[in-house]
XYZ file of C-alpha atoms in Angstrom:
688
model
C 1.493 -0.599 24.312
C 4.727 -0.188 26.113
C 7.826 -0.944 24.196
C 10.286 -0.838 26.825
C 13.124 -3.224 26.709
C 15.971 -4.109 29.229
C 19.432 -3.338 28.339
C 20.108 -7.069 27.519
C 17.158 -7.059 25.263
C 18.352 -4.016 23.511
C 21.681 -5.687 23.005
C 19.775 -8.781 21.424
C 17.746 -6.451 19.127
C 21.016 -4.661 18.124
C 23.096 -7.784 17.446
C 20.242 -9.089 15.141
C 20.201 -5.759 13.206
C 24.010 -5.576 12.943
C 24.016 -9.233 11.316
C 21.227 -8.228 8.930
C 23.097 -4.880 8.100
C 26.556 -5.327 9.101
C 29.336 -2.867 8.701
C 31.575 -3.717 5.636
C 34.940 -2.485 4.545
C 35.130 0.881 3.138
C 36.888 -0.501 -0.006
C 33.738 -2.437 -0.735
C 31.655 0.492 -1.336
C 34.374 2.641 -2.861
C 33.734 1.638 -6.333
C 29.889 1.480 -5.774
C 29.418 5.142 -4.588
C 32.015 7.070 -6.645
C 29.867 10.040 -6.614
C 29.583 10.229 -2.864
C 32.061 12.211 -0.570
C 34.651 10.085 1.486
C 32.884 10.922 4.596
C 29.420 9.799 3.511
C 31.021 6.748 1.997
C 32.178 5.865 5.388
C 28.764 6.403 7.051
C 27.165 4.003 4.421
C 29.725 1.339 4.540
C 30.459 1.387 8.392
C 27.745 2.783 10.515
C 26.180 0.229 12.921
C 23.245 0.203 15.241
C 25.199 0.511 18.330
C 26.851 3.783 17.345
C 23.747 4.935 16.184
C 21.646 6.877 18.751
C 18.537 7.020 16.671
C 18.092 3.239 16.191
C 16.526 2.328 19.483
C 14.156 5.378 19.014
C 13.036 4.256 15.547
C 12.366 0.629 17.031
C 10.338 1.924 19.876
C 8.320 4.201 17.413
C 7.876 1.476 14.691
C 6.763 -1.061 17.366
C 4.318 1.441 19.092
C 2.668 2.089 15.803
C 2.176 -1.748 15.069
C -0.866 -3.659 16.279
C -0.938 -4.657 19.872
C -0.888 -8.260 19.102
C 2.295 -7.892 17.003
C 4.133 -5.826 19.306
C 3.283 -8.282 21.969
C 4.753 -11.125 19.994
C 7.876 -9.378 18.990
C 8.462 -8.445 22.693
C 7.996 -12.277 23.609
C 10.439 -13.510 21.151
C 13.118 -10.835 21.950
C 12.602 -11.689 25.829
C 12.917 -15.409 24.966
C 16.130 -14.751 22.824
C 17.724 -12.561 25.475
C 17.524 -15.426 28.122
C 20.235 -18.004 27.572
C 18.229 -21.073 28.741
C 15.132 -20.139 26.942
C 17.025 -19.298 23.518
C 18.999 -22.566 23.132
C 16.049 -24.311 21.390
C 15.824 -21.641 18.827
C 19.425 -20.568 18.373
C 21.051 -24.113 18.946
C 23.917 -22.221 21.153
C 24.550 -21.570 24.666
C 25.575 -18.151 23.530
C 23.449 -15.303 23.585
C 23.045 -13.546 20.158
C 24.998 -10.549 21.782
C 27.870 -12.683 22.573
C 28.030 -14.354 19.070
C 30.370 -13.381 16.283
C 28.800 -11.884 13.355
C 28.994 -15.145 11.347
C 27.449 -17.091 14.155
C 24.519 -14.580 14.064
C 24.312 -14.581 10.317
C 23.951 -18.511 10.499
C 21.178 -18.130 12.923
C 19.420 -15.565 10.792
C 19.821 -18.065 7.674
C 18.208 -20.710 9.782
C 15.148 -18.760 10.348
C 15.250 -17.716 6.676
C 15.416 -21.241 5.220
C 13.180 -22.903 8.163
C 10.290 -25.398 6.950
C 8.233 -23.872 9.478
C 6.213 -20.758 8.339
C 6.421 -18.660 11.890
C 10.131 -18.947 11.833
C 10.392 -17.484 8.317
C 7.821 -15.004 9.403
C 10.101 -13.942 12.263
C 13.024 -13.797 9.705
C 11.077 -11.235 7.603
C 9.771 -9.352 10.413
C 13.344 -8.807 11.973
C 14.576 -7.797 8.304
C 11.820 -5.187 7.857
C 12.363 -3.675 11.276
C 16.147 -3.678 10.911
C 16.024 -1.797 7.503
C 13.391 0.784 8.607
C 15.079 1.592 11.968
C 18.482 1.413 10.769
C 18.400 3.602 7.406
C 16.275 6.211 9.402
C 18.285 6.679 12.202
C 20.891 8.974 10.789
C 20.621 11.978 8.431
C 24.111 11.350 6.969
C 23.066 7.752 6.063
C 20.289 8.846 4.194
C 22.224 11.613 2.484
C 24.942 9.093 1.683
C 22.316 6.768 -0.163
C 20.989 9.687 -1.898
C 17.493 9.785 -0.424
C 16.272 13.389 -0.114
C 12.603 13.106 1.217
C 12.891 16.003 3.567
C 14.040 18.457 0.883
C 12.390 17.196 -2.105
C 10.374 19.762 -3.992
C 10.518 22.041 -1.436
C 11.192 25.069 -3.485
C 8.662 24.069 -6.350
C 5.566 24.427 -3.822
C 6.992 27.244 -1.769
C 4.742 29.770 -3.422
C 1.641 27.696 -4.275
C -1.824 27.833 -2.407
C -2.446 24.994 -0.099
C -6.185 24.031 -0.014
C -7.729 22.499 3.146
C -11.282 21.186 3.716
C -13.132 22.915 6.182
C -13.599 20.739 9.165
C -16.839 21.050 11.373
C -15.910 21.493 15.023
C -17.766 19.748 18.081
C -19.625 22.298 20.280
C -17.751 22.687 23.522
C -20.649 22.797 25.599
C -22.313 19.562 24.718
C -21.348 15.987 25.697
C -23.661 14.723 22.798
C -23.414 16.330 19.349
C -26.671 15.572 17.541
C -26.871 16.447 13.611
C -29.909 16.080 11.302
C -28.859 15.232 7.512
C -30.239 13.728 4.420
C -27.182 11.442 3.927
C -24.198 10.534 6.221
C -21.289 9.359 4.283
C -18.581 7.391 6.298
C -15.329 7.772 4.967
C -13.784 10.539 2.778
C -11.728 8.682 0.338
C -12.132 8.088 -3.473
C -15.729 6.821 -3.316
C -16.539 9.042 -0.676
C -15.667 12.089 -2.359
C -17.560 11.187 -5.496
C -20.665 10.309 -4.014
C -20.828 13.264 -1.407
C -20.035 15.725 -4.470
C -22.894 14.100 -6.440
C -25.398 14.260 -3.671
C -24.294 17.980 -2.489
C -24.667 19.029 -6.076
C -28.285 17.840 -6.276
C -29.044 19.759 -3.200
C -29.066 17.274 -0.364
C -27.771 17.646 3.112
C -24.548 15.663 3.204
C -22.450 14.952 6.125
C -19.036 13.145 5.643
C -17.326 11.420 8.660
C -13.704 10.668 8.433
C -11.909 8.764 11.223
C -8.456 10.046 10.097
C -7.386 13.620 10.158
C -6.299 16.282 7.680
C -2.683 16.677 6.557
C -1.614 20.333 6.540
C 1.319 22.304 4.960
C 3.404 21.773 8.367
C 2.882 18.173 8.193
C 4.522 17.742 4.553
C 8.159 17.462 4.025
C 8.879 15.678 7.266
C 10.324 12.067 7.451
C 8.007 9.771 5.534
C 8.154 7.635 8.790
C 6.627 10.499 10.692
C 4.011 10.800 8.017
C 3.216 7.300 7.848
C 1.826 7.569 11.398
C -0.499 10.113 10.496
C -2.257 8.963 7.154
C -2.235 5.290 6.971
C -4.080 2.582 8.605
C -2.175 1.186 11.550
C 0.817 3.851 10.792
C 1.486 1.667 7.725
C 1.853 -1.286 9.776
C -1.019 -3.349 8.891
C -0.516 -6.956 7.749
C -2.438 -10.270 7.568
C -2.978 -12.405 10.440
C -0.139 -14.942 9.115
C 2.066 -11.868 8.538
C 2.583 -13.058 5.075
C 1.540 -9.846 3.239
C 2.122 -6.141 4.181
C -1.254 -4.074 3.803
C -1.045 -0.266 2.969
C -4.387 1.619 3.295
C -4.960 5.414 3.581
C -6.660 6.965 6.689
C -6.777 10.605 6.250
C -9.076 13.312 4.926
C -9.146 12.183 1.275
C -8.303 8.616 1.909
C -7.020 6.526 -0.878
C -7.546 9.656 -3.344
C -5.031 11.751 -1.098
C -2.257 9.066 -1.045
C -2.461 7.014 -4.453
C 0.369 7.683 -7.039
C -2.050 9.252 -9.610
C -1.991 6.151 -12.148
C -5.239 6.117 -13.852
C -6.479 3.266 -15.672
C -9.924 2.060 -16.945
C -11.420 -1.274 -15.819
C -10.687 -3.816 -18.429
C -13.536 -4.754 -20.358
C -13.049 -8.540 -19.669
C -13.337 -7.897 -16.024
C -16.736 -5.897 -16.787
C -17.958 -9.136 -18.421
C -17.268 -11.011 -15.291
C -18.775 -8.538 -13.123
C -21.854 -8.504 -15.144
C -21.918 -12.335 -15.104
C -21.571 -12.217 -11.232
C -24.791 -10.113 -11.093
C -23.959 -6.469 -12.000
C -25.466 -6.083 -15.300
C -24.703 -2.375 -15.632
C -20.954 -3.126 -15.420
C -21.131 -3.647 -19.394
C -23.677 -0.951 -20.193
C -23.140 2.514 -21.531
C -23.922 3.814 -17.928
C -20.710 2.542 -16.702
C -18.909 3.964 -20.018
C -20.148 7.459 -19.251
C -19.256 7.074 -15.571
C -15.753 6.194 -16.396
C -15.519 9.100 -19.042
C -16.989 11.358 -16.527
C -14.557 10.575 -13.758
C -11.691 10.825 -16.362
C -12.476 14.142 -17.392
C -13.493 15.210 -13.952
C -10.177 14.641 -12.798
C -8.304 16.178 -15.641
C -6.640 12.748 -16.485
C -4.229 13.068 -19.015
C -1.343 11.526 -20.939
C 0.413 14.820 -21.426
C 2.471 14.970 -18.310
C 6.079 15.525 -19.762
C 9.020 12.875 -19.568
C 8.677 9.415 -18.136
C 11.049 8.459 -15.313
C 14.111 6.262 -15.931
C 12.118 3.068 -14.842
C 8.894 3.846 -16.693
C 10.747 4.597 -19.790
C 12.418 1.340 -19.300
C 9.122 -0.426 -19.244
C 7.974 1.140 -22.505
C 11.646 0.832 -24.333
C 12.301 -2.827 -23.149
C 8.726 -3.970 -24.032
C 9.177 -2.499 -27.469
C 12.244 -4.024 -28.033
C 10.874 -7.634 -26.878
C 7.362 -7.176 -28.350
C 5.564 -7.108 -25.032
C 2.227 -5.084 -25.041
C 2.869 -1.827 -22.942
C 1.479 1.611 -22.971
C 1.903 4.795 -20.956
C -1.034 5.229 -18.183
C -3.174 8.369 -17.583
C -2.430 10.613 -14.696
C -4.971 12.696 -12.794
C -2.720 15.681 -12.534
C -3.950 17.671 -15.413
C -1.142 19.538 -17.040
C 1.101 19.164 -14.074
C 3.976 16.572 -13.844
C 3.254 13.904 -11.404
C 6.571 13.805 -9.751
C 6.874 14.445 -6.205
C 7.441 12.174 -3.271
C 4.421 13.981 -1.590
C 2.211 12.233 -4.077
C 2.064 9.467 -1.430
C 1.612 11.638 1.587
C -1.651 13.674 1.266
C -0.573 15.527 -1.826
C -2.789 18.720 -1.582
C -1.619 21.469 -3.881
C -4.391 21.199 -6.209
C -2.201 19.243 -8.903
C -3.879 15.880 -8.133
C -7.539 15.455 -8.893
C -8.470 12.681 -6.599
C -9.370 14.861 -3.779
C -9.500 18.360 -4.907
C -12.029 17.865 -7.648
C -14.575 15.748 -5.706
C -14.287 16.402 -1.737
C -13.250 20.074 -1.806
C -15.986 20.707 -4.494
C -18.574 18.574 -2.273
C -17.622 21.105 0.586
C -18.099 24.248 -1.720
C -21.695 22.725 -2.672
C -22.600 22.565 1.016
C -21.389 19.158 2.349
C -19.977 19.194 5.994
C -17.161 17.292 7.073
C -15.826 15.875 10.429
C -12.384 14.483 10.935
C -10.771 12.351 13.371
C -14.410 11.059 14.075
C -14.888 6.969 14.591
C -18.199 5.533 13.691
C -19.224 3.038 16.172
C -22.264 1.477 14.787
C -25.134 2.236 12.167
C -28.324 2.522 14.039
C -31.128 0.306 12.749
C -34.348 -1.364 13.348
C -36.388 -3.952 11.270
C -34.641 -3.301 8.325
C -34.260 0.434 8.380
C -31.477 2.776 9.293
C -32.094 5.992 10.998
C -28.424 7.022 11.397
C -25.085 6.366 13.159
C -23.382 6.953 16.352
C -19.751 7.942 16.220
C -17.222 9.393 18.755
C -15.087 12.501 17.680
C -11.545 12.682 18.787
C -11.815 15.048 21.800
C -14.372 12.466 23.316
C -17.628 14.089 22.149
C -20.468 11.440 21.378
C -21.859 12.166 17.925
C -25.240 11.049 16.977
C -26.402 11.525 13.359
C -29.848 11.246 12.195
C -30.027 10.647 8.332
C -32.318 9.238 5.726
C -29.571 7.224 4.216
C -26.265 5.817 5.549
C -23.476 5.391 2.801
C -20.476 3.314 3.878
C -17.523 4.651 1.948
C -14.958 3.045 4.504
C -13.338 0.695 2.118
C -12.807 -3.045 1.672
C -11.163 -3.501 5.316
C -13.323 -1.138 7.363
C -16.571 -1.609 5.767
C -17.088 -5.151 6.866
C -16.280 -4.757 10.441
C -18.498 -1.521 10.509
C -21.492 -3.660 9.273
C -20.705 -6.475 11.688
C -20.401 -4.334 14.784
C -23.775 -2.729 13.687
C -25.316 -6.115 14.067
C -25.490 -6.965 10.532
C -25.762 -10.867 9.915
C -24.935 -11.649 6.299
C -22.585 -14.462 6.374
C -20.933 -12.986 3.314
C -19.938 -9.700 4.795
C -16.027 -9.761 4.851
C -15.892 -12.745 2.366
C -13.836 -12.669 -1.223
C -11.272 -10.191 0.079
C -8.827 -9.338 -2.940
C -5.518 -7.600 -2.306
C -3.488 -7.568 -5.733
C -0.338 -8.895 -4.326
C 2.876 -7.308 -5.400
C 6.611 -7.936 -5.287
C 9.462 -6.465 -7.085
C 12.231 -7.201 -9.334
C 15.481 -4.961 -9.503
C 17.961 -3.698 -11.937
C 21.103 -1.972 -11.047
C 22.409 0.633 -13.490
C 25.605 2.516 -13.689
C 23.672 5.639 -14.045
C 21.669 7.414 -11.232
C 17.981 6.326 -11.982
C 16.010 7.406 -8.789
C 15.631 11.024 -8.710
C 13.331 13.244 -6.405
C 11.670 14.814 -9.508
C 10.761 11.552 -11.276
C 7.201 10.749 -12.348
C 6.136 7.698 -10.320
C 3.903 5.119 -12.189
C 3.367 6.271 -15.960
C 3.607 3.032 -17.944
C 2.408 -0.524 -17.610
C 3.464 -3.935 -19.474
C 0.604 -6.390 -19.557
C 2.752 -9.396 -21.113
C 1.498 -11.952 -18.653
C -1.873 -10.466 -17.456
C -4.185 -13.323 -18.632
C -2.238 -16.685 -17.706
C -5.443 -18.583 -17.220
C -7.726 -17.194 -19.745
C -9.739 -15.607 -16.888
C -7.486 -12.577 -16.800
C -5.727 -13.489 -13.759
C -2.006 -12.618 -14.002
C 0.592 -9.952 -13.467
C 1.266 -6.511 -14.682
C 4.644 -4.741 -14.492
C 4.824 -1.092 -13.312
C 7.108 1.321 -11.472
C 7.178 1.699 -7.865
C 7.399 4.887 -5.919
C 11.034 5.203 -5.091
C 10.446 6.088 -1.565
C 13.635 4.264 0.343
C 11.409 1.850 2.401
C 9.537 0.845 -0.696
C 12.317 0.493 -2.740
C 14.313 -1.689 -0.387
C 11.238 -3.572 0.714
C 11.425 -6.669 -1.591
C 15.129 -6.868 -1.805
C 16.631 -10.559 -1.598
C 18.880 -10.988 1.706
C 21.594 -13.331 0.499
C 23.566 -12.374 3.681
C 24.158 -9.211 5.455
C 27.198 -8.210 3.363
C 25.473 -8.222 0.228
C 22.398 -6.662 1.448
C 24.474 -3.607 2.580
C 26.124 -3.434 -0.544
C 22.836 -3.774 -2.566
C 21.262 -0.921 -0.237
C 24.112 1.283 -0.816
C 23.147 1.393 -4.530
C 19.715 2.792 -3.843
C 20.059 5.657 -6.353
C 20.995 3.235 -8.953
C 18.347 0.580 -8.439
C 15.471 0.543 -11.179
C 12.429 -1.351 -9.065
C 10.040 -3.013 -11.390
C 6.795 -3.539 -9.364
C 4.846 -6.904 -10.305
C 1.162 -6.656 -9.398
C -0.933 -9.578 -9.981
C -4.823 -9.743 -10.252
C -5.265 -12.573 -7.465
C -7.062 -15.569 -8.155
C -7.241 -16.548 -4.318
C -9.062 -14.569 -1.765
C -9.237 -13.704 1.848
C -11.459 -12.623 4.503
C -11.993 -9.434 6.744
C -12.920 -10.908 10.491
C -14.825 -8.911 12.846
C -13.158 -9.175 16.345
C -15.283 -8.315 19.168
C -12.258 -7.880 21.407
C -10.815 -5.297 19.062
C -14.064 -4.042 17.195
C -12.369 -1.032 15.525
C -9.588 -3.178 13.854
C -10.002 -5.399 10.947
C -8.529 -8.822 11.184
C -7.235 -9.753 7.956
C -6.923 -13.349 6.754
C -5.257 -13.457 3.728
C -2.320 -15.882 2.292
C -1.176 -15.464 -1.385
C -2.462 -18.560 -3.130
C 0.188 -20.833 -5.001
C -1.506 -19.466 -8.498
C -0.737 -15.980 -7.376
C 2.859 -16.664 -6.059
C 3.556 -18.443 -9.372
C 1.980 -15.425 -11.244
C 4.449 -13.156 -9.296
C 7.163 -15.262 -10.218
C 6.097 -15.156 -13.839
C 5.917 -11.297 -13.880
C 9.251 -11.060 -12.052
C 11.003 -13.105 -14.746
C 9.328 -10.835 -17.300
C 10.571 -7.889 -15.526
C 13.934 -9.426 -15.386
C 13.800 -9.598 -19.348
C 13.032 -6.001 -19.378
C 15.855 -5.115 -17.138
C 18.411 -7.213 -18.931
C 17.600 -5.877 -22.318
C 17.794 -2.386 -21.397
C 21.300 -2.946 -19.879
C 21.104 -3.590 -16.261
C 24.553 -4.379 -14.898
C 23.121 -6.554 -12.120
C 19.666 -7.972 -11.786
C 18.148 -9.145 -8.203
C 14.907 -11.361 -8.032
C 13.043 -10.919 -4.817
C 13.895 -14.628 -3.858
C 17.154 -15.127 -2.008
C 17.549 -18.333 -3.575
C 17.859 -17.081 -6.955
C 21.382 -15.518 -7.295
C 22.313 -12.163 -8.813
C 22.702 -11.852 -12.467
C 25.666 -9.740 -13.648
C 26.681 -8.655 -16.992
C 28.699 -5.785 -18.285
C 27.793 -6.429 -22.039
C 26.375 -3.086 -23.636
C 22.537 -2.904 -23.967
C 23.014 -2.608 -27.541
C 24.586 -5.980 -27.748
C 22.142 -7.927 -25.589
C 19.727 -10.564 -26.698
C 17.322 -12.851 -24.455
C 19.064 -15.749 -26.092
C 22.431 -14.804 -24.653
C 23.781 -17.941 -23.033
C 24.877 -16.525 -19.810
C 21.343 -14.752 -19.298
C 19.549 -17.848 -20.401
C 21.362 -20.204 -17.841
C 20.469 -17.769 -15.135
C 16.813 -17.511 -16.289
C 16.181 -21.233 -16.638
C 17.479 -21.701 -13.042
C 15.491 -18.793 -11.746
C 12.336 -20.485 -13.518
C 12.759 -23.592 -11.176
C 12.656 -21.529 -7.817
C 9.127 -21.558 -6.368
C 7.929 -18.329 -4.684
C 6.777 -19.153 -1.070
C 5.439 -16.819 1.696
C 8.235 -15.310 3.537
C 10.832 -16.300 1.295
C 9.617 -13.414 -1.010
C 8.425 -10.579 0.328
C 4.740 -9.423 -0.683
C 2.642 -6.438 -0.059
C -0.670 -4.831 -1.168
C -2.137 -1.198 -1.527
C -5.525 -2.352 -3.358
C -8.075 -3.829 -1.093
C -11.335 -5.051 -3.012
C -14.524 -7.433 -2.936
C -15.061 -7.900 0.672
C -18.697 -7.064 0.591
C -19.648 -7.794 -2.889
C -22.632 -6.360 -4.764
C -25.017 -8.576 -7.196
C -28.299 -9.082 -8.199
C -28.458 -12.654 -7.274
C -29.568 -12.340 -3.646
C -28.238 -12.341 0.097
C -27.130 -15.859 -0.227
C -24.477 -14.784 -2.788
C -23.580 -11.265 -1.628
C -24.418 -8.999 1.063
C -25.139 -5.844 -1.287
C -27.547 -5.714 -4.403
C -26.312 -4.246 -7.680
C -27.682 -0.951 -6.860
C -25.353 -0.834 -3.675
C -27.989 -1.458 -1.036
C -27.516 -3.765 1.727
C -29.871 -6.501 1.579
C -30.582 -6.515 5.036
C -31.179 -2.993 5.293
C -32.017 -1.069 1.897
C -31.307 2.392 3.177
C -27.808 1.529 3.996
C -25.497 1.765 0.892
C -22.042 0.410 0.486
C -20.112 2.498 -2.035
C -16.496 1.494 -2.095
C -14.064 -1.124 -3.560
C -15.599 -3.534 -1.178
C -18.690 -4.008 -3.677
C -16.316 -5.115 -6.558
C -17.563 -8.610 -7.432
C -13.905 -9.465 -7.996
C -10.432 -7.948 -8.267
C -10.245 -5.050 -10.740
C -6.866 -6.010 -12.071
C -5.704 -2.778 -12.511
C -4.879 0.189 -10.078
C -8.599 0.725 -9.097
C -8.962 4.516 -8.553
C -10.806 5.182 -11.910
C -12.866 1.956 -11.377
C -13.963 2.715 -7.762
C -14.838 6.321 -8.641
C -16.763 5.216 -11.713
C -18.739 2.843 -9.513
C -19.406 5.376 -7.126
C -20.800 7.608 -9.793
C -23.199 5.138 -10.883
C -24.242 4.064 -7.632
C -24.439 7.615 -6.588
C -26.948 7.938 -9.419
C -29.117 5.227 -8.060
C -29.113 6.940 -4.848
C -30.126 10.119 -6.217
C -33.236 8.576 -8.020
C -34.287 6.958 -4.771
C -34.040 10.289 -2.741
C -36.037 12.015 -5.460
C -38.899 9.251 -5.503
C -39.139 9.752 -1.573
C -39.351 13.402 -1.914
C -42.106 12.985 -4.576
C -43.807 10.554 -2.414
C -43.564 13.028 0.518
C -45.400 15.783 -1.345
C -48.238 13.405 -2.480
């Protein structure tokens, strides 16, 4: 969709962004950035959108990557705000935003932020996110001043290492329709697609893997993360729920989630396994699943022997030990290698991360074929039996695949709409979506805490993970310190304070608060946009309260470990500041207790607190209780069409409560075993 703006509209956008992130006096950052050159300090403090050529380009790029409906809505809002007569009911001023003083624009932004009407708060959040991304990425000097070095991180480390690629099948040039015969067609090459394709290929079956994303190559790594986002994430990493209350990150590349995850490896808690068994998956508590988890763990080289923790990961462990909170290191699927590069989240393909190499690449070595940039249009089926799929390859070639079995490994967002556009009718398809909502709490430390060589997520605190007796509640982990992730959940008190906080990027320890959601949403199929999932999800009050509880516990960890300043993700909770040495701190300290007591009284509400999701589950649940309860049986077969199998996180009966990589791969290993059994039985019957 075109994102052209008139000059007047550009001035409106720039006026808003300059109020969100205004220039501040150089003296205000001198003490904050003592290790930065005077030239860079000046850029960090005083650069504005109006003297920044890259800002407009970044805005255009971001909007072109967003969904058409969101871009259209944004353009409409800017058009209204750029017309004096139309803007008055919103701004309550006869001045255009571009004519207002910085104080007047700040007052307008605060009116959006504090509005009782959710859509206005949504507008506040959208403008803040766009301003942050477009502004900070618009100038190399600005990024350098903040200490952000994505482009240069680890370049020397990997210069001599071999880079593996999955061989991709090329469409025949002389055919308008490409026809392929295979035993099993696997739709999706991610965590589960790789596992089941590997298992089937090892058993000697013909396997074809179709992936709608493309493959990241060496030349794609080391570029700006904004550029890479557009290549490997759903909707260029601009996906969100229909009410805009939660941003959603999902992989869309060869390797899928296995290529972009942060290597954190955790087994499915047995309490959750018991719930799954009660919901109609009896093997969830069996040795069959134990063996699958053991196999996956070993296959990926998962280990606890990966060197030192980052500052934030060590803080979680040390702070938890002081306070008596249960915490532990997490496994990493990197073998003997250190999981410490920004490339982890961008198609990390050097053979050090087992999520892709040990499954997908090995499947290809065993005979599986892969076609990338291939969008499956529908599963062909008649009278309860599937015969294959129809797809379109990126160059426009129509692909027809005839297969004995169809396996959907598209993930919890794509599998439901694939089934719906293929004509399957079960009303439970798309229901029950779980997202593991997240937010962050921040500590500002005197020392530099964000280093490009850091491990990412190697520890977890579970002090609050069972708030209701049913194991719904938050965990505390470290977030990947990519700039947009680190700054995403910061509170916006006002523009001046926001810029000063952002200037401390290198010193911000960000604790990720991830909760096992009790609430649920839906994935909706939209006939007018059949290839894009419509996600109806709003974090429930219970889950928002859980995030608040987790953030407060995270604040305790930050305080006891000596953070000079603590920022909660809600702007109504003021910054806490103390220069007391960590060795002298106690949670009972009067100043901290007063701040904590006030923070406890502030409700977390959508848009007032930023929330996100990188885990999508349970939108096409499996159960042996029948099609009235779930669309898929306990062996992964679609009730409506038993030779269509669903093998991804969508079949989870509920949220895993932990980073789901080990869980979904183990589920795929079990369901893959069932599929092999059925194919062998078919072969035996054919011989009779």
